[in-house]
Structures are given as C-alpha cells and as structure tokens.
PDB file of C-alpha atoms in Angstrom:
ATOM      1  CA  MET W   1       0.070   0.172  -0.110  1.00  0.00           C
ATOM      2  CA  SER W   2       1.076   3.316  -0.793  1.00  0.00           C
ATOM      3  CA  ASN W   3       0.162   7.017   0.577  1.00  0.00           C
ATOM      4  CA  VAL W   4      -0.822  10.104  -1.534  1.00  0.00           C
ATOM      5  CA  GLN W   5      -1.334  13.388  -0.612  1.00  0.00           C
ATOM      6  CA  LEU W   6      -3.591  15.018  -2.060  1.00  0.00           C
ATOM      7  CA  THR W   7      -4.908  19.484  -2.401  1.00  0.00           C
ATOM      8  CA  ILE W   8      -8.264  19.794  -3.272  1.00  0.00           C
ATOM      9  CA  ALA W   9     -10.222  23.147  -2.599  1.00  0.00           C
ATOM     10  CA  GLY W  10      -7.389  24.122  -0.810  1.00  0.00           C
ATOM     11  CA  ARG W  11      -7.264  21.108   2.339  1.00  0.00           C
ATOM     12  CA  SER W  12      -4.630  18.333   1.916  1.00  0.00           C
ATOM     13  CA  TYR W  13      -6.337  14.860   2.643  1.00  0.00           C
ATOM     14  CA  SER W  14      -3.979  11.710   2.807  1.00  0.00           C
ATOM     15  CA  LEU W  15      -4.901   8.565   0.733  1.00  0.00           C
ATOM     16  CA  ALA W  16      -3.982   5.261   1.270  1.00  0.00           C
ATOM     17  CA  CYS W  17      -3.690   3.288  -2.568  1.00  0.00           C
ATOM     18  CA  ALA W  18      -2.154   0.174  -4.256  1.00  0.00           C
ATOM     19  CA  ALA W  19       1.358   0.518  -5.064  1.00  0.00           C
ATOM     20  CA  GLY W  20       1.902   1.976  -8.269  1.00  0.00           C
ATOM     21  CA  GLU W  21      -1.767   4.546  -8.531  1.00  0.00           C
ATOM     22  CA  GLU W  22      -0.349   7.100  -6.865  1.00  0.00           C
ATOM     23  CA  ASN W  23      -0.251   9.144 -10.099  1.00  0.00           C
ATOM     24  CA  HIS W  24      -4.019   8.333 -10.984  1.00  0.00           C
ATOM     25  CA  ILE W  25      -5.179   9.342  -7.799  1.00  0.00           C
ATOM     26  CA  ARG W  26      -3.523  12.615  -8.255  1.00  0.00           C
ATOM     27  CA  LYS W  27      -4.505  13.099 -11.162  1.00  0.00           C
ATOM     28  CA  LEU W  28      -8.820  11.625  -9.674  1.00  0.00           C
ATOM     29  CA  GLY W  29      -7.875  14.767  -7.320  1.00  0.00           C
ATOM     30  CA  ALA W  30      -6.319  17.319 -10.041  1.00  0.00           C
ATOM     31  CA  VAL W  31     -10.168  17.137 -11.459  1.00  0.00           C
ATOM     32  CA  ILE W  32     -12.221  17.188  -8.198  1.00  0.00           C
ATOM     33  CA  ASP W  33     -10.192  20.620  -7.054  1.00  0.00           C
ATOM     34  CA  ALA W  34     -10.561  22.197 -10.876  1.00  0.00           C
ATOM     35  CA  ARG W  35     -14.534  20.889 -10.593  1.00  0.00           C
ATOM     36  CA  LEU W  36     -14.620  22.747  -6.739  1.00  0.00           C
ATOM     37  CA  SER W  37     -13.163  25.902  -7.873  1.00  0.00           C
ATOM     38  CA  SER W  38     -15.772  25.766 -10.799  1.00  0.00           C
ATOM     39  CA  GLN W  39     -18.030  26.088  -8.998  1.00  0.00           C
ATOM     40  CA  PRO W  40     -19.676  29.248  -8.542  1.00  0.00           C
ATOM     41  CA  ASN W  41     -20.543  31.048  -4.866  1.00  0.00           C
ATOM     42  CA  ARG W  42     -18.513  28.078  -3.788  1.00  0.00           C
ATOM     43  CA  GLY W  43     -17.027  30.256  -0.318  1.00  0.00           C
ATOM     44  CA  ALA W  44     -20.641  30.773   0.672  1.00  0.00           C
ATOM     45  CA  GLN W  45     -21.279  26.072   1.033  1.00  0.00           C
ATOM     46  CA  SER W  46     -19.599  24.281   3.578  1.00  0.00           C
ATOM     47  CA  GLU W  47     -16.685  21.917   2.035  1.00  0.00           C
ATOM     48  CA  VAL W  48     -19.013  19.160   1.930  1.00  0.00           C
ATOM     49  CA  ARG W  49     -21.723  20.138   0.463  1.00  0.00           C
ATOM     50  CA  SER W  50     -19.457  21.744  -1.646  1.00  0.00           C
ATOM     51  CA  LEU W  51     -17.636  18.013  -2.912  1.00  0.00           C
ATOM     52  CA  LEU W  52     -21.008  16.700  -2.893  1.00  0.00           C
ATOM     53  CA  PHE W  53     -21.873  18.969  -5.455  1.00  0.00           C
ATOM     54  CA  ALA W  54     -18.597  18.798  -7.629  1.00  0.00           C
ATOM     55  CA  ALA W  55     -19.436  14.822  -7.511  1.00  0.00           C
ATOM     56  CA  LEU W  56     -22.443  14.727  -8.665  1.00  0.00           C
ATOM     57  CA  LEU W  57     -21.116  16.773 -11.520  1.00  0.00           C
ATOM     58  CA  LEU W  58     -18.968  14.420 -12.216  1.00  0.00           C
ATOM     59  CA  ALA W  59     -21.265  11.724 -11.542  1.00  0.00           C
ATOM     60  CA  ASP W  60     -23.740  13.267 -14.184  1.00  0.00           C
ATOM     61  CA  GLU W  61     -20.592  13.454 -16.588  1.00  0.00           C
ATOM     62  CA  LEU W  62     -19.907  10.467 -16.989  1.00  0.00           C
ATOM     63  CA  GLU W  63     -23.774   8.398 -17.023  1.00  0.00           C
ATOM     64  CA  ASN W  64     -23.806  10.881 -20.682  1.00  0.00           C
ATOM     65  CA  LYS W  65     -20.733   9.803 -22.044  1.00  0.00           C
ATOM     66  CA  GLU W  66     -21.538   6.239 -21.173  1.00  0.00           C
ATOM     67  CA  GLU W  67     -25.142   6.417 -22.430  1.00  0.00           C
ATOM     68  CA  PRO W  68     -24.613   3.979 -25.220  1.00  0.00           C
ATOM     69  CA  ALA W  69     -25.982   5.941 -28.662  1.00  0.00           C
ATOM     70  CA  VAL W  70     -28.678   5.553 -31.091  1.00  0.00           C
ATOM     71  CA  PRO W  71     -27.582   1.858 -33.497  1.00  0.00           C
ATOM     72  CA  SER W  72     -28.197   2.722 -37.001  1.00  0.00           C
ATOM     73  CA  ALA W  73     -28.279   1.098 -39.487  1.00  0.00           C
ATOM     74  CA  PRO W  74     -24.821  -0.165 -40.451  1.00  0.00           C
ATOM     75  CA  PRO W  75     -23.268   1.323 -43.758  1.00  0.00           C
ATOM     76  CA  ALA W  76     -23.224  -1.395 -46.687  1.00  0.00           C
ATOM     77  CA  PRO W  77     -20.225  -2.907 -47.319  1.00  0.00           C
ATOM     78  CA  ALA W  78     -18.359  -1.067 -50.594  1.00  0.00           C
ATOM     79  CA  PRO W  79     -18.847  -3.819 -53.722  1.00  0.00           C
ATOM     80  CA  THR W  80     -15.414  -6.144 -53.676  1.00  0.00           C
ATOM     81  CA  ALA W  81     -13.479  -5.535 -57.399  1.00  0.00           C
ATOM     82  CA  GLU W  82     -15.454  -9.277 -57.538  1.00  0.00           C
ATOM     83  CA  GLN W  83     -18.696  -8.714 -57.489  1.00  0.00           C
ATOM     84  CA  SER W  84     -18.243  -5.304 -59.872  1.00  0.00           C
ATOM     85  CA  ALA W  85     -17.329  -7.096 -62.807  1.00  0.00           C
ATOM     86  CA  ALA W  86     -20.007 -10.025 -61.731  1.00  0.00           C
ATOM     87  CA  PRO W  87     -22.026 -10.051 -64.834  1.00  0.00           C
ATOM     88  CA  ASP W  88     -25.411  -8.824 -65.366  1.00  0.00           C
ATOM     89  CA  VAL W  89     -28.374 -11.475 -65.047  1.00  0.00           C
ATOM     90  CA  ALA W  90     -29.721 -11.073 -68.506  1.00  0.00           C
ATOM     91  CA  GLU W  91     -25.936 -11.651 -69.651  1.00  0.00           C
ATOM     92  CA  ILE W  92     -25.360 -14.988 -67.759  1.00  0.00           C
ATOM     93  CA  ALA W  93     -29.827 -16.223 -68.487  1.00  0.00           C
ATOM     94  CA  GLU W  94     -29.465 -17.435 -71.714  1.00  0.00           C
ATOM     95  CA  PRO W  95     -26.131 -19.802 -71.342  1.00  0.00           C
ATOM     96  CA  LEU W  96     -27.886 -20.967 -67.315  1.00  0.00           C
ATOM     97  CA  GLU W  97     -30.665 -22.002 -69.264  1.00  0.00           C
ATOM     98  CA  LYS W  98     -28.556 -24.183 -71.797  1.00  0.00           C
ATOM     99  CA  ILE W  99     -26.882 -26.099 -69.261  1.00  0.00           C
ATOM    100  CA  ALA W 100     -30.746 -26.322 -67.184  1.00  0.00           C
ATOM    101  CA  ASP W 101     -31.448 -28.059 -70.554  1.00  0.00           C
ATOM    102  CA  LEU W 102     -27.907 -29.815 -71.148  1.00  0.00           C
ATOM    103  CA  LEU W 103     -28.577 -31.383 -67.150  1.00  0.00           C
ATOM    104  CA  GLU W 104     -32.752 -32.044 -67.524  1.00  0.00           C
ATOM    105  CA  SER W 105     -31.439 -34.329 -71.462  1.00  0.00           C
ATOM    106  CA  LEU W 106     -28.471 -36.426 -68.954  1.00  0.00           C
ATOM    107  CA  ALA W 107     -31.438 -36.551 -66.087  1.00  0.00           C
ATOM    108  CA  SER W 108     -33.673 -38.080 -68.652  1.00  0.00           C
ATOM    109  CA  ARG W 109     -30.909 -40.312 -70.332  1.00  0.00           C
ATOM    110  CA  LEU W 110     -30.129 -42.097 -66.097  1.00  0.00           C
ATOM    111  CA  GLU W 111     -33.694 -42.959 -65.834  1.00  0.00           C
ATOM    112  CA  GLU W 112     -33.936 -44.697 -69.089  1.00  0.00           C
ATOM    113  CA  MET W 113     -31.293 -46.366 -68.534  1.00  0.00           C
ATOM    114  CA  LYS W 114     -32.385 -47.740 -64.726  1.00  0.00           C
ATOM    115  CA  PRO W 115     -33.007 -51.022 -65.782  1.00  0.00           C
ATOM    116  CA  ASN W 116     -36.542 -52.318 -64.716  1.00  0.00           C
ATOM    117  CA  PRO W 117     -37.670 -54.115 -61.419  1.00  0.00           C
TER     118      PRO W 117
END
C-alpha cells in the first residue's frame, strides 16, 4: 500500500492506495479540485456541500458519456472487385438455361438406363 497526498480546495488529504496507483489518484484529485474551483459561490457553501456538488457534476458527466449512441444501420459494404466485375443477370440467363436443358437431358438418359424391377 502507498499513501498519496492530495490538495483539494486548498485542503490536504492523505489517502491510501495500491502501489502504482499514485499518479492516477493524483490525476483524479486534480479533476475534483478543478471542478470545485469552477463552482460559483463556493465560499458560501460548506466543504461537504461543495464536494457533494462536485461529485454530482462528475457523476452526471460520466453517465452522459456512458449512454450508448442510438444504433444506426451499418453502412452498406463497398462492392468488391469480384462483385463489380460480376456479369449482369440478363447476360448469363441464356447460358444458364442451356446448362439447365443439358442437365435435364442427362437426367432423362439416366432414367432410361435404369433397369426396370
């Protein structure tokens, strides 16, 4: 365990933290101190009340950042080279019909060659 000294709103605080977390805790303390410094009429409030408002403002900012964005439809993928080079359906319809006719002819021949029981 390590100890970190923080100064927030002119007051020093000593906090225990895990070893290696000291710089992170100092950065967080600086964020809180900056938030407190930006509050109007801070001098008229108690220290506890000022810290409470700073905590509420920070929590509100965090919550707004965590709200998921409205999901939108994913963008259509760009056509690949193969897709853009693909022939038009009309261009391949006739050859496909010829292939289908050939397959039907072969199937008929196979049926004719089949022995009757």
